[in-house]
XYZ file of C-alpha atoms in Angstrom:
686
model
C -66.559 15.700 96.941
C -63.676 16.530 94.472
C -60.015 15.782 95.422
C -56.939 17.846 94.559
C -55.043 16.106 92.004
C -51.576 14.261 93.101
C -48.651 15.155 91.412
C -46.409 12.184 91.346
C -42.891 12.918 92.783
C -39.781 12.624 90.391
C -37.518 10.005 91.011
C -34.787 12.469 92.516
C -37.413 13.145 94.937
C -38.203 10.027 96.381
C -34.467 8.766 96.303
C -32.569 12.220 97.527
C -28.843 10.269 97.244
C -29.609 10.192 93.514
C -28.665 13.980 93.239
C -26.002 13.529 96.051
C -23.806 10.528 94.141
C -22.836 12.066 91.206
C -21.085 15.286 92.188
C -19.043 12.962 94.502
C -18.137 10.475 91.730
C -17.210 13.135 89.740
C -14.693 14.742 92.114
C -13.204 11.285 93.118
C -12.849 10.913 89.053
C -11.246 14.243 88.228
C -8.698 13.848 91.360
C -5.193 14.237 90.407
C -2.453 13.420 92.795
C 0.053 15.877 91.826
C -1.901 19.344 92.886
C -0.501 19.810 96.437
C -0.404 23.592 95.728
C -4.548 24.047 95.109
C -5.143 22.227 98.593
C -5.782 25.744 100.335
C -7.947 26.931 97.430
C -10.186 23.522 97.342
C -10.787 23.685 100.839
C -11.899 27.174 100.768
C -14.042 26.467 97.935
C -15.499 23.459 99.681
C -16.205 25.680 103.003
C -17.618 28.526 100.759
C -19.796 26.345 99.058
C -21.296 24.689 102.187
C -21.816 28.040 103.711
C -23.878 29.117 100.642
C -25.824 26.070 100.662
C -26.893 26.325 104.317
C -27.344 30.180 104.231
C -29.659 29.906 101.147
C -31.495 26.853 102.701
C -32.702 29.024 105.614
C -34.146 31.572 103.497
C -38.031 31.764 104.119
C -39.398 32.581 100.435
C -37.748 30.252 98.144
C -37.508 31.265 94.518
C -36.445 29.450 91.776
C -33.060 31.733 91.724
C -32.471 30.487 95.443
C -33.398 27.027 94.750
C -31.230 26.983 92.247
C -28.334 28.500 94.287
C -29.257 25.550 96.863
C -28.856 22.691 94.397
C -25.587 24.157 92.768
C -23.768 25.125 96.037
C -24.276 21.602 97.294
C -23.216 20.030 94.382
C -20.029 22.108 94.516
C -19.525 21.320 98.082
C -19.952 17.559 97.229
C -17.628 17.590 94.424
C -14.860 19.416 96.599
C -15.428 17.224 99.364
C -14.854 14.146 97.305
C -11.799 15.591 95.776
C -10.228 16.571 99.306
C -11.172 12.686 100.384
C -9.103 11.555 97.648
C -6.365 13.931 98.520
C -6.314 12.578 102.419
C -6.318 9.200 101.492
C -3.412 9.510 98.939
C -0.421 8.030 101.032
C 1.679 10.734 98.635
C 0.655 13.687 100.346
C 1.753 12.346 103.916
C 5.254 13.772 105.004
C 6.377 10.598 106.170
C 5.726 8.637 103.006
C 8.352 6.192 102.237
C 8.664 7.918 98.709
C 10.492 11.109 99.824
C 13.347 9.289 101.518
C 13.814 6.895 98.627
C 16.937 8.838 97.452
C 18.528 9.366 101.014
C 17.599 6.213 102.823
C 20.033 3.367 103.339
C 17.574 0.756 104.651
C 13.848 0.452 105.781
C 12.362 -1.171 108.958
C 8.842 -2.797 107.781
C 6.406 -4.843 109.261
C 4.607 -8.134 107.528
C 1.123 -7.549 107.085
C 0.229 -11.267 106.041
C 1.835 -14.518 105.859
C 4.036 -14.886 102.704
C 2.253 -16.094 99.634
C 3.838 -18.685 97.310
C 4.851 -17.481 93.814
C 6.656 -19.832 91.017
C 10.399 -18.354 92.093
C 9.625 -16.409 94.923
C 7.807 -15.350 98.182
C 5.916 -12.277 97.906
C 5.507 -10.519 100.967
C 2.963 -7.696 101.910
C 4.685 -5.039 104.348
C 4.059 -1.998 105.768
C 6.864 0.361 106.125
C 7.395 1.832 109.625
C 10.663 3.518 109.732
C 13.602 4.902 107.527
C 17.218 4.306 108.518
C 19.812 6.599 107.099
C 23.220 6.187 108.268
C 22.700 6.210 112.003
C 19.670 7.870 111.975
C 16.099 6.652 112.262
C 13.191 8.499 111.022
C 9.401 7.853 110.892
C 8.186 6.215 107.468
C 5.113 4.841 106.479
C 3.765 3.361 103.142
C 2.578 -0.344 101.738
C 4.937 -2.055 99.476
C 5.693 -5.546 97.930
C 9.016 -7.483 98.269
C 9.881 -10.785 96.419
C 12.186 -12.989 97.908
C 13.613 -15.804 95.896
C 12.915 -19.044 97.267
C 16.539 -20.688 97.158
C 17.540 -19.055 100.445
C 14.144 -17.129 101.672
C 14.301 -17.383 105.884
C 11.014 -18.539 107.289
C 8.809 -15.542 107.929
C 5.189 -14.964 109.330
C 2.656 -12.159 109.875
C 3.778 -9.561 111.984
C 7.737 -9.947 111.824
C 9.572 -6.713 111.811
C 12.068 -6.830 108.967
C 15.131 -4.269 108.028
C 15.157 -4.328 103.931
C 17.658 -2.737 101.935
C 16.837 0.282 99.783
C 16.402 -1.682 96.657
C 13.123 -0.307 96.182
C 11.536 0.004 92.279
C 8.659 2.108 91.269
C 5.994 -0.207 90.289
C 5.500 -0.254 86.482
C 3.565 -1.889 83.898
C 5.141 -3.878 81.171
C 3.474 -1.659 78.154
C 2.014 -4.922 76.496
C -0.867 -3.958 74.694
C -4.262 -4.140 76.591
C -2.641 -5.556 79.406
C -4.249 -5.291 82.856
C -2.591 -1.929 84.199
C -1.302 -3.302 87.836
C 0.610 0.026 88.233
C -2.702 2.050 88.368
C -4.323 -0.945 90.453
C -1.477 -1.042 92.855
C -1.588 2.788 92.799
C -5.450 3.435 93.778
C -4.496 0.953 96.839
C -1.487 3.451 97.937
C 1.146 1.102 96.774
C 3.790 2.351 94.828
C 6.969 0.392 95.615
C 8.412 -2.983 95.143
C 11.785 -5.024 95.363
C 13.181 -8.319 94.254
C 16.031 -9.256 96.954
C 17.594 -12.591 98.018
C 17.117 -13.966 101.830
C 20.687 -12.412 102.593
C 19.372 -9.061 102.082
C 16.841 -9.424 104.861
C 17.575 -8.927 108.393
C 15.030 -9.996 111.018
C 14.556 -7.260 113.338
C 12.001 -8.720 115.382
C 10.138 -11.909 115.352
C 6.278 -11.473 116.079
C 4.439 -13.509 118.905
C 1.188 -14.563 118.095
C -0.319 -12.887 121.450
C 1.385 -9.167 119.672
C -1.024 -9.474 116.733
C -4.386 -7.663 116.721
C -7.235 -9.929 118.134
C -9.051 -9.939 115.038
C -6.088 -11.673 113.332
C -5.247 -13.793 116.306
C -9.206 -15.145 115.649
C -8.820 -15.241 112.134
C -5.765 -17.728 112.316
C -7.116 -19.778 114.755
C -10.051 -20.402 112.640
C -8.067 -21.094 109.714
C -5.749 -23.513 111.529
C -8.996 -25.486 112.364
C -10.033 -25.748 108.877
C -6.036 -26.794 107.840
C -6.225 -29.527 110.689
C -9.259 -31.298 109.362
C -9.584 -30.699 105.768
C -6.996 -32.494 103.821
C -7.940 -32.016 100.307
C -6.179 -29.267 99.057
C -8.510 -27.984 96.725
C -11.199 -28.377 99.170
C -9.200 -26.278 101.777
C -8.269 -23.617 99.290
C -11.626 -22.938 98.056
C -13.333 -23.101 101.646
C -10.779 -20.721 103.212
C -11.382 -18.533 100.268
C -15.043 -18.435 100.712
C -14.808 -18.311 104.589
C -11.794 -15.884 105.123
C -10.911 -14.364 101.738
C -7.678 -16.179 101.992
C -6.766 -17.105 98.323
C -3.216 -18.597 98.690
C -4.242 -22.044 98.011
C -6.735 -21.521 95.488
C -6.151 -23.564 92.218
C -5.478 -21.497 89.236
C -7.478 -23.298 86.631
C -10.466 -23.768 89.107
C -10.552 -19.916 89.530
C -10.650 -19.714 85.626
C -13.393 -22.235 85.642
C -15.679 -20.084 88.408
C -14.996 -17.160 86.048
C -15.709 -18.478 82.842
C -19.333 -20.259 84.047
C -19.935 -16.325 86.081
C -19.894 -17.480 89.599
C -16.515 -16.550 91.008
C -18.297 -13.899 92.986
C -18.743 -16.843 95.254
C -15.179 -17.126 96.235
C -14.672 -13.557 97.486
C -16.652 -12.267 100.366
C -19.515 -10.652 99.245
C -23.009 -9.550 98.951
C -23.741 -13.104 98.235
C -21.950 -14.202 101.726
C -23.744 -11.425 103.688
C -27.511 -12.482 102.403
C -26.818 -15.887 103.190
C -25.782 -15.230 106.746
C -29.134 -13.018 106.873
C -31.115 -15.824 105.809
C -29.913 -18.112 108.394
C -30.356 -15.296 110.766
C -34.074 -14.988 109.665
C -34.377 -19.191 109.648
C -33.438 -18.860 113.173
C -35.956 -16.257 113.916
C -39.015 -17.667 111.718
C -40.971 -17.608 114.899
C -41.098 -14.122 114.649
C -44.031 -13.645 111.761
C -45.650 -10.467 112.538
C -44.892 -7.704 110.016
C -45.072 -5.339 112.929
C -41.865 -6.897 114.340
C -39.990 -8.156 110.846
C -37.363 -5.184 111.741
C -35.784 -7.395 114.849
C -34.295 -9.713 111.841
C -32.461 -7.271 110.497
C -31.195 -5.551 113.645
C -30.078 -9.104 114.995
C -28.699 -9.752 111.814
C -26.339 -6.683 111.475
C -23.956 -7.374 114.757
C -23.665 -11.090 113.523
C -22.793 -10.189 110.163
C -20.177 -7.799 111.401
C -18.438 -10.533 113.834
C -18.371 -12.887 110.935
C -16.415 -9.791 108.792
C -14.260 -9.474 111.716
C -13.412 -12.750 111.932
C -12.675 -13.274 108.136
C -10.029 -10.809 108.786
C -12.123 -7.567 107.466
C -11.160 -7.819 103.870
C -12.401 -4.857 102.225
C -15.099 -6.389 99.927
C -16.354 -8.015 103.202
C -16.415 -4.621 104.679
C -17.992 -2.738 101.683
C -20.756 -5.823 101.734
C -21.424 -5.517 105.614
C -21.571 -1.743 105.280
C -23.872 -1.875 102.415
C -26.302 -4.469 104.194
C -26.145 -2.532 107.533
C -27.525 0.786 106.059
C -29.943 -1.272 103.698
C -30.983 -3.201 106.985
C -31.524 0.092 109.371
C -33.248 1.663 106.442
C -35.746 -1.165 105.932
C -36.362 -1.974 109.978
C -36.835 1.860 110.436
C -39.116 2.964 107.408
C -42.785 2.093 107.030
C -42.220 2.365 103.409
C -38.443 1.617 102.642
C -36.781 2.818 99.535
C -34.401 0.603 98.640
C -32.758 2.413 95.745
C -32.372 5.532 97.834
C -30.847 3.221 100.689
C -28.357 1.595 98.070
C -27.028 5.058 96.921
C -26.784 6.176 100.397
C -24.944 2.970 101.319
C -22.353 3.660 98.272
C -22.225 7.341 99.393
C -20.802 6.595 102.730
C -18.306 3.934 101.092
C -17.191 6.271 98.647
C -16.799 9.116 101.514
C -14.580 7.251 103.509
C -12.660 5.212 100.881
C -13.264 7.119 97.637
C -10.880 4.770 95.474
C -13.106 2.136 96.093
C -15.133 3.472 93.174
C -12.393 1.856 90.680
C -12.581 -1.639 92.600
C -14.383 -4.034 90.168
C -15.703 -6.119 93.100
C -17.066 -2.636 94.434
C -18.793 -1.734 91.007
C -20.271 -5.223 90.237
C -21.671 -5.661 93.558
C -23.630 -2.353 93.540
C -24.687 -2.864 89.854
C -25.920 -6.243 91.198
C -27.920 -5.342 93.852
C -29.451 -2.243 91.729
C -30.299 -4.668 89.093
C -32.064 -7.158 91.442
C -33.770 -3.905 93.139
C -35.148 -3.032 89.787
C -35.994 -5.913 87.971
C -36.612 -8.801 90.307
C -40.365 -8.513 90.684
C -40.591 -7.974 86.831
C -38.786 -10.957 86.045
C -40.612 -13.088 88.394
C -44.052 -12.015 87.430
C -43.009 -14.119 83.847
C -44.145 -17.163 85.716
C -46.354 -17.991 88.732
C -45.718 -21.740 89.607
C -47.853 -23.526 92.081
C -45.670 -25.832 93.296
C -43.673 -24.438 96.697
C -40.617 -26.160 95.556
C -40.836 -24.479 92.117
C -41.200 -21.337 93.437
C -38.354 -21.373 95.309
C -36.351 -22.760 92.573
C -38.010 -20.258 90.408
C -36.709 -17.079 92.441
C -33.812 -18.094 92.600
C -33.650 -18.113 88.877
C -35.301 -14.813 88.696
C -32.810 -13.434 91.207
C -30.045 -14.570 88.810
C -31.590 -13.214 85.397
C -32.446 -9.855 87.176
C -28.824 -9.637 88.242
C -27.332 -10.114 84.948
C -29.293 -7.431 83.200
C -26.921 -4.801 84.157
C -23.996 -7.073 85.442
C -23.428 -8.638 81.898
C -22.337 -5.273 80.230
C -19.897 -4.849 82.810
C -18.723 -8.342 82.746
C -17.944 -8.108 79.131
C -16.453 -4.736 79.375
C -13.707 -6.051 81.937
C -13.479 -9.944 81.238
C -14.539 -10.173 77.756
C -17.025 -12.748 78.003
C -20.618 -13.969 78.699
C -21.246 -16.999 80.625
C -24.331 -18.516 79.000
C -25.049 -21.257 81.348
C -25.041 -18.306 84.316
C -28.917 -19.557 84.867
C -28.043 -23.038 85.985
C -24.684 -22.180 87.493
C -25.603 -19.300 90.102
C -28.408 -21.470 91.079
C -26.200 -23.807 91.740
C -23.537 -21.971 93.126
C -25.921 -20.299 95.744
C -27.014 -23.451 96.672
C -23.373 -24.793 97.122
C -22.343 -21.527 98.655
C -25.181 -21.851 101.288
C -24.326 -25.178 102.430
C -20.495 -25.128 102.257
C -20.680 -21.903 104.545
C -22.902 -23.865 107.092
C -20.801 -26.615 107.057
C -17.579 -24.581 107.484
C -18.839 -22.888 110.232
C -20.049 -26.004 112.156
C -16.798 -27.621 111.574
C -14.921 -24.439 113.204
C -17.442 -24.781 115.835
C -17.088 -28.450 116.367
C -13.729 -28.483 115.751
C -12.835 -29.655 119.587
C -14.749 -32.722 118.921
C -12.698 -34.319 116.702
C -14.872 -37.299 115.033
C -17.710 -34.814 114.668
C -15.459 -32.363 112.958
C -13.727 -34.912 110.908
C -17.031 -36.277 109.632
C -18.253 -32.591 108.574
C -14.867 -32.417 106.731
C -15.546 -35.362 104.876
C -18.773 -34.185 103.625
C -17.610 -30.872 102.817
C -14.823 -32.505 100.754
C -17.099 -34.787 98.944
C -19.778 -31.957 98.099
C -16.690 -29.762 96.957
C -15.438 -32.137 94.701
C -19.083 -32.685 93.061
C -19.603 -29.335 92.400
C -15.998 -28.597 90.977
C -16.584 -31.306 88.770
C -20.061 -29.907 87.669
C -18.463 -26.302 87.085
C -15.668 -27.798 84.935
C -18.522 -29.471 82.875
C -20.486 -26.179 82.719
C -17.064 -24.416 81.594
C -17.263 -26.515 78.413
C -20.567 -26.064 77.319
C -19.720 -22.298 76.616
C -19.442 -21.241 72.664
C -15.684 -19.891 72.496
C -17.037 -16.653 70.729
C -18.509 -15.737 73.798
C -14.937 -15.768 75.540
C -13.702 -12.776 73.101
C -16.345 -10.229 73.344
C -15.241 -6.514 73.605
C -17.245 -3.282 74.681
C -15.328 -0.015 74.396
C -16.308 2.463 77.048
C -18.746 4.409 74.999
C -20.334 1.344 74.052
C -20.560 0.211 77.835
C -22.355 3.665 78.265
C -24.858 3.154 75.040
C -25.484 0.015 76.304
C -26.622 0.942 79.402
C -28.682 3.367 78.154
C -30.850 1.461 76.048
C -31.266 -1.107 78.751
C -32.666 1.963 80.857
C -34.678 3.291 78.052
C -36.515 0.033 77.083
C -37.168 -0.506 81.002
C -38.457 2.984 81.317
C -40.611 2.654 78.427
C -41.969 -1.194 79.468
C -42.688 0.333 82.848
C -44.253 3.620 82.503
C -44.979 3.640 78.589
C -42.638 6.788 78.460
C -42.182 7.457 74.533
C -39.389 9.607 75.047
C -37.416 6.835 77.056
C -38.324 4.493 74.135
C -36.747 7.183 71.657
C -33.957 7.628 73.595
C -33.201 3.756 73.687
C -33.485 3.427 69.731
C -30.849 6.469 69.047
C -28.449 4.831 71.767
C -29.016 1.496 69.880
C -28.035 3.113 66.327
C -25.134 4.591 67.692
C -24.205 1.256 69.217
C -24.386 -0.452 66.211
C -22.596 2.509 64.174
C -19.869 2.191 66.819
C -19.556 -1.552 66.474
C -19.507 -1.100 62.807
C -16.545 1.500 62.955
C -14.225 -0.652 65.036
C -14.716 -3.668 62.916
C -13.455 -1.544 59.925
C -10.557 -0.467 61.743
C -9.838 -3.780 63.041
C -9.894 -5.059 59.246
C -7.515 -2.260 58.439
C -5.191 -2.551 61.400
C -1.568 -3.374 60.631
C 1.195 -3.553 63.369
C 3.948 -5.337 64.814
C 4.445 -5.984 68.584
C 7.656 -7.090 70.108
C 5.902 -8.170 73.503
C 7.595 -7.618 77.065
C 7.954 -10.780 78.446
C 10.471 -11.722 80.975
C 13.424 -13.390 79.822
C 11.600 -14.523 76.743
C 10.803 -13.161 72.995
C 7.837 -12.936 70.949
C 7.376 -10.894 68.001
C 3.640 -10.735 66.273
C 2.830 -9.164 62.835
C -0.765 -8.233 63.337
C -2.551 -7.984 59.751
C -6.607 -7.582 60.185
C -7.616 -10.076 62.206
C -4.465 -12.673 62.188
C -1.611 -12.886 64.342
C 1.717 -14.191 62.734
C 4.026 -15.012 64.941
C 7.675 -13.863 63.573
C 9.601 -15.128 66.522
C 8.724 -17.115 69.564
C 8.518 -20.409 71.288
C 5.317 -22.636 69.731
C 4.055 -23.005 73.022
C 3.855 -20.428 75.988
C 3.370 -20.914 79.745
C -0.406 -20.413 81.186
C 0.527 -16.883 82.982
C 1.842 -15.696 79.313
C -0.868 -16.825 77.876
C -3.463 -15.522 80.002
C -2.135 -12.051 81.255
C -0.251 -10.783 77.886
C -1.290 -12.558 74.507
C -4.915 -12.952 75.476
C -5.601 -9.497 76.522
C -3.915 -8.370 73.086
C -5.716 -11.007 70.819
C -9.188 -10.507 72.306
C -9.095 -6.453 72.181
C -7.408 -6.651 68.591
C -10.068 -9.391 67.491
C -7.463 -11.753 66.520
C -9.277 -15.119 65.423
C -6.326 -17.075 63.701
C -2.743 -17.412 64.798
C -0.067 -18.946 62.476
C 3.739 -19.237 62.420
C 5.925 -17.284 60.300
C 7.667 -19.098 57.412
C 9.253 -16.134 55.510
C 12.491 -14.349 56.083
C 13.389 -11.733 58.895
C 12.575 -8.867 56.692
C 8.922 -7.633 56.547
C 7.224 -4.547 56.069
C 5.023 -2.935 58.238
C 2.999 0.590 58.338
C 5.205 1.599 55.549
C 8.530 0.883 57.133
C 10.997 -2.097 56.776
C 11.686 -4.166 59.781
C 14.383 -6.476 60.119
C 15.065 -9.602 62.712
C 18.789 -9.698 63.353
C 19.397 -13.384 64.877
C 23.133 -13.587 63.978
C 25.648 -11.044 62.404
C 25.492 -9.736 59.096
C 28.134 -8.807 57.081
C 29.102 -7.614 53.753
C 25.904 -6.315 52.382
C 23.703 -3.495 52.605
C 20.041 -3.773 53.748
C 18.202 -0.354 54.734
C 15.801 -0.809 57.614
C 13.665 1.482 59.157
C 14.232 -0.938 62.606
C 16.102 -3.423 63.655
C 15.195 -6.450 66.369
C 18.402 -7.385 68.063
C 17.689 -11.050 68.263
C 21.203 -11.955 69.542
C 23.601 -11.233 72.453
C 26.465 -10.629 70.063
C 26.206 -7.265 68.251
C 28.802 -4.872 66.522
C 26.961 -1.504 66.465
C 29.165 -0.220 63.913
C 28.613 -2.985 61.866
C 24.998 -2.695 62.410
C 24.945 1.180 61.586
C 26.667 0.545 58.298
C 24.614 -2.600 57.585
C 21.081 -1.109 58.223
C 21.102 2.531 58.899
C 18.654 1.691 61.423
C 16.257 4.500 63.026
C 15.394 2.417 65.908
C 17.262 -0.527 67.385
C 14.585 -2.551 69.355
C 16.429 -4.901 72.377
C 14.088 -7.616 73.398
C 13.127 -8.281 76.854
C 15.318 -11.945 76.804
C 18.541 -10.097 77.158
C 19.802 -9.397 80.899
C 19.076 -6.397 82.391
C 23.073 -5.834 82.325
C 23.548 -6.986 78.385
C 20.666 -4.895 77.091
C 22.139 -1.380 79.228
C 25.846 -2.407 77.490
C 24.086 -2.689 74.063
C 22.278 0.783 74.474
C 25.226 2.512 75.770
C 27.097 1.357 72.416
C 24.420 1.966 70.262
C 24.074 5.482 71.805
C 27.902 6.027 70.921
C 26.973 5.240 67.282
C 24.080 7.873 67.338
C 21.585 4.916 67.143
C 18.134 5.521 68.936
C 17.246 2.321 71.052
C 13.982 1.388 72.597
C 14.971 -1.441 75.332
C 11.614 -3.341 75.730
C 12.893 -4.857 79.347
C 13.032 -1.138 80.400
C 10.762 0.897 78.042
C 7.750 -1.695 77.437
C 6.569 -3.345 74.506
C 7.991 -2.258 71.011
C 4.661 -1.630 69.026
C 4.938 -0.101 65.403
C 1.472 0.979 63.526
C -0.095 2.663 61.302
C-alpha cells in the first residue's frame, strides 16, 4: 500500500521562535531614547498590529494574502513591543529621574547599593538616588549613579547606608581615545548616567544601615561571604572563590583575570551557564538512582528550584539570573516535551529575557552565553562522532573536549571581535577549567555548609587553597603558550557577519548537502578576503597624529602605516594606561612597531604642520597649522604671532583650572582651542 509522501518541515516551522526573535531584536536595536513625543503613536501601532494579527488568525479560510497579513502584523506588533519595552526600561523617561533636577537641586539623598569598591586613589560607591533636596524642599528622585570618594578622608561606609550627597554630578563621558571601550554607552545601557568625585567631607551620613534592615537575599549573601573570609586566608584563593560562587569581584587579582581571559577560561569567574550546568550535574548525580527514561524529567524539575536558591544566595547578579532563567526554560521544555526542540527552547529563553530586560541584548556575557549554548546544541554531536573511544574515562574526557570544540566554533568569532584574541590552548584550558570549577564549587559549598565545625571547614579551606594555587600556576603557564600574533586579531562588524555566513553555509552543506548553502559560503568567503585586503591596504596608507586623553599625563604618537612613533610621553606607562588606552588603539590600528622619536618638535602629518611647544619661542616665525601646548606657561599673543595656528591643543596633563584659563586667553586672541581633557583625544588624520 502506498503512503502519502511527507514534506519535511522548514526550520522556522519546527522552531517558531526563529520567526519571533528577529523583530524583537530589531525593535531593541532601533530604539532611540529621545523620541518621547512618538510614544502614543508607537503604542497605537502596537495595539493595531496585534488586533490585526488576532483578527486575521481566526479567519477560517486562509489564503496567501491572509497568511501574509498574519505574518507581517505579528512581526510589527513584536517590533513595537520591543521598542516600548526599551522605552519603559529607560530611566530617563521616568518623571522622577535625577537628571530632571540636576540644574535645580542642592543635594541628593542616596542609598549605598553594595559595599565600597577600592580603587587606586578612591573608594567607588554605587548608589541609588531616592530624593532630591532643593532648599528646604525634599522631592522624590530616582536613578543609579557612581560616587568616587578620595581615600585620604573617606568615611567608613557599608551597604545600605543612606547618604546626603552634594549636587556635583558630572555626566559620564568617554575620553575620546581611539577604539577605547565605550564606557559611557555601557553605563547608559545599565541606566547609569552620572558620577561625581568628592572628598569625605562632602558626604553627610543620613542613616547607618543595620544588617537586619537589608533584604534577606543580601543578608544570606553576606553571611556566606563572611564564612569564606573567616576560613580562607590566601587572598588570591579568596578572591577567586568569591567571584566564582557569589560574583563578588572586589578582591580579584588583575593579572590573574588577564591570564584567565587570554587562555579562554574567564567565563568560569562570572556566574554563568557553566556554573548552572555543574549544579545540574550534581543534582542529577544525587538522583542517579532514577534511571528510567520515563522519569528523567524529575531531575530537571528538582534542579530548577535548587539553582534559583543558589542564584539568590549569590546575590542575584544579572549574569546568574540570565543563566538560571535560560536553564529553567530549557529544563521545563525538556521535562514536558516528549521530543524536545532545544534550539526553539533556547530562542524562547532569549525572547523572554529580552522582553523583560531589552538592554541585555548588548551584554557581552549574554551574547557569549547564548552563542555558546547554541553552538554546543548544533555541533556537539557531529564533533563527538569524530572519535569513538572504548575506555569509559577516555569517553568522558573526549566528551569534554567535544563540548569545548563545539562551543568554540561560534564563540571564537565573537571573542576575536570583542577581545582581539584567539586562545589556541582553549581545548586543554577549558577541560581543566571545568574540572577545576566543578571541584572548587563543591568545596566552596561544603566549606559554607560546614563552617560551624571549625576544623572540618579549615581543612576544606586548606585543600581549596592548594588546588587553587596549582591551577593558577597552570593557567599562567598556558598563558605563555599562545602566539603574540593571536592576541592582536581584529574583525569589523561586516567581517564578523561574513564569518558567521561562512560557518553557517559550510555547516548546512555538510549536514544537508545543500549546494546553495555551499555557494553562499563561498561568496561570503570571497567577500571576507576582499574586506581583509581592503583593510590592510588602508592600514598601510594610514597617517595620523594622536594626542591621547590620559589623566595628568601626556602621550603624543605619530602613526605611519604600522609604526607608532612616540613624540612625547614616558618610556614606561602604567598597566591601566597600557591595557585600556594604548592597546585598543594599537591593535585596531594594526601597530606592530613602537619607537621613540629622536627628531625635533616639528612634524608634517596629513598635509598639515604640527609643532609641539615645550618652551616659549621668541624672535622667530614658524607657521604651523596645529600647536600642541606642552608647557604650563604660554603667552597667547606671542603664540599667535609666531605660529598663526589653526588649532591650539591643550594636553590632559594640565590641570582643569589651568586649561580653562589658557582656553579663555586663546579665545581672546581668536585662536581655536581643543582641550583634550574636556573635548577628548585630539586626532589629526587624512
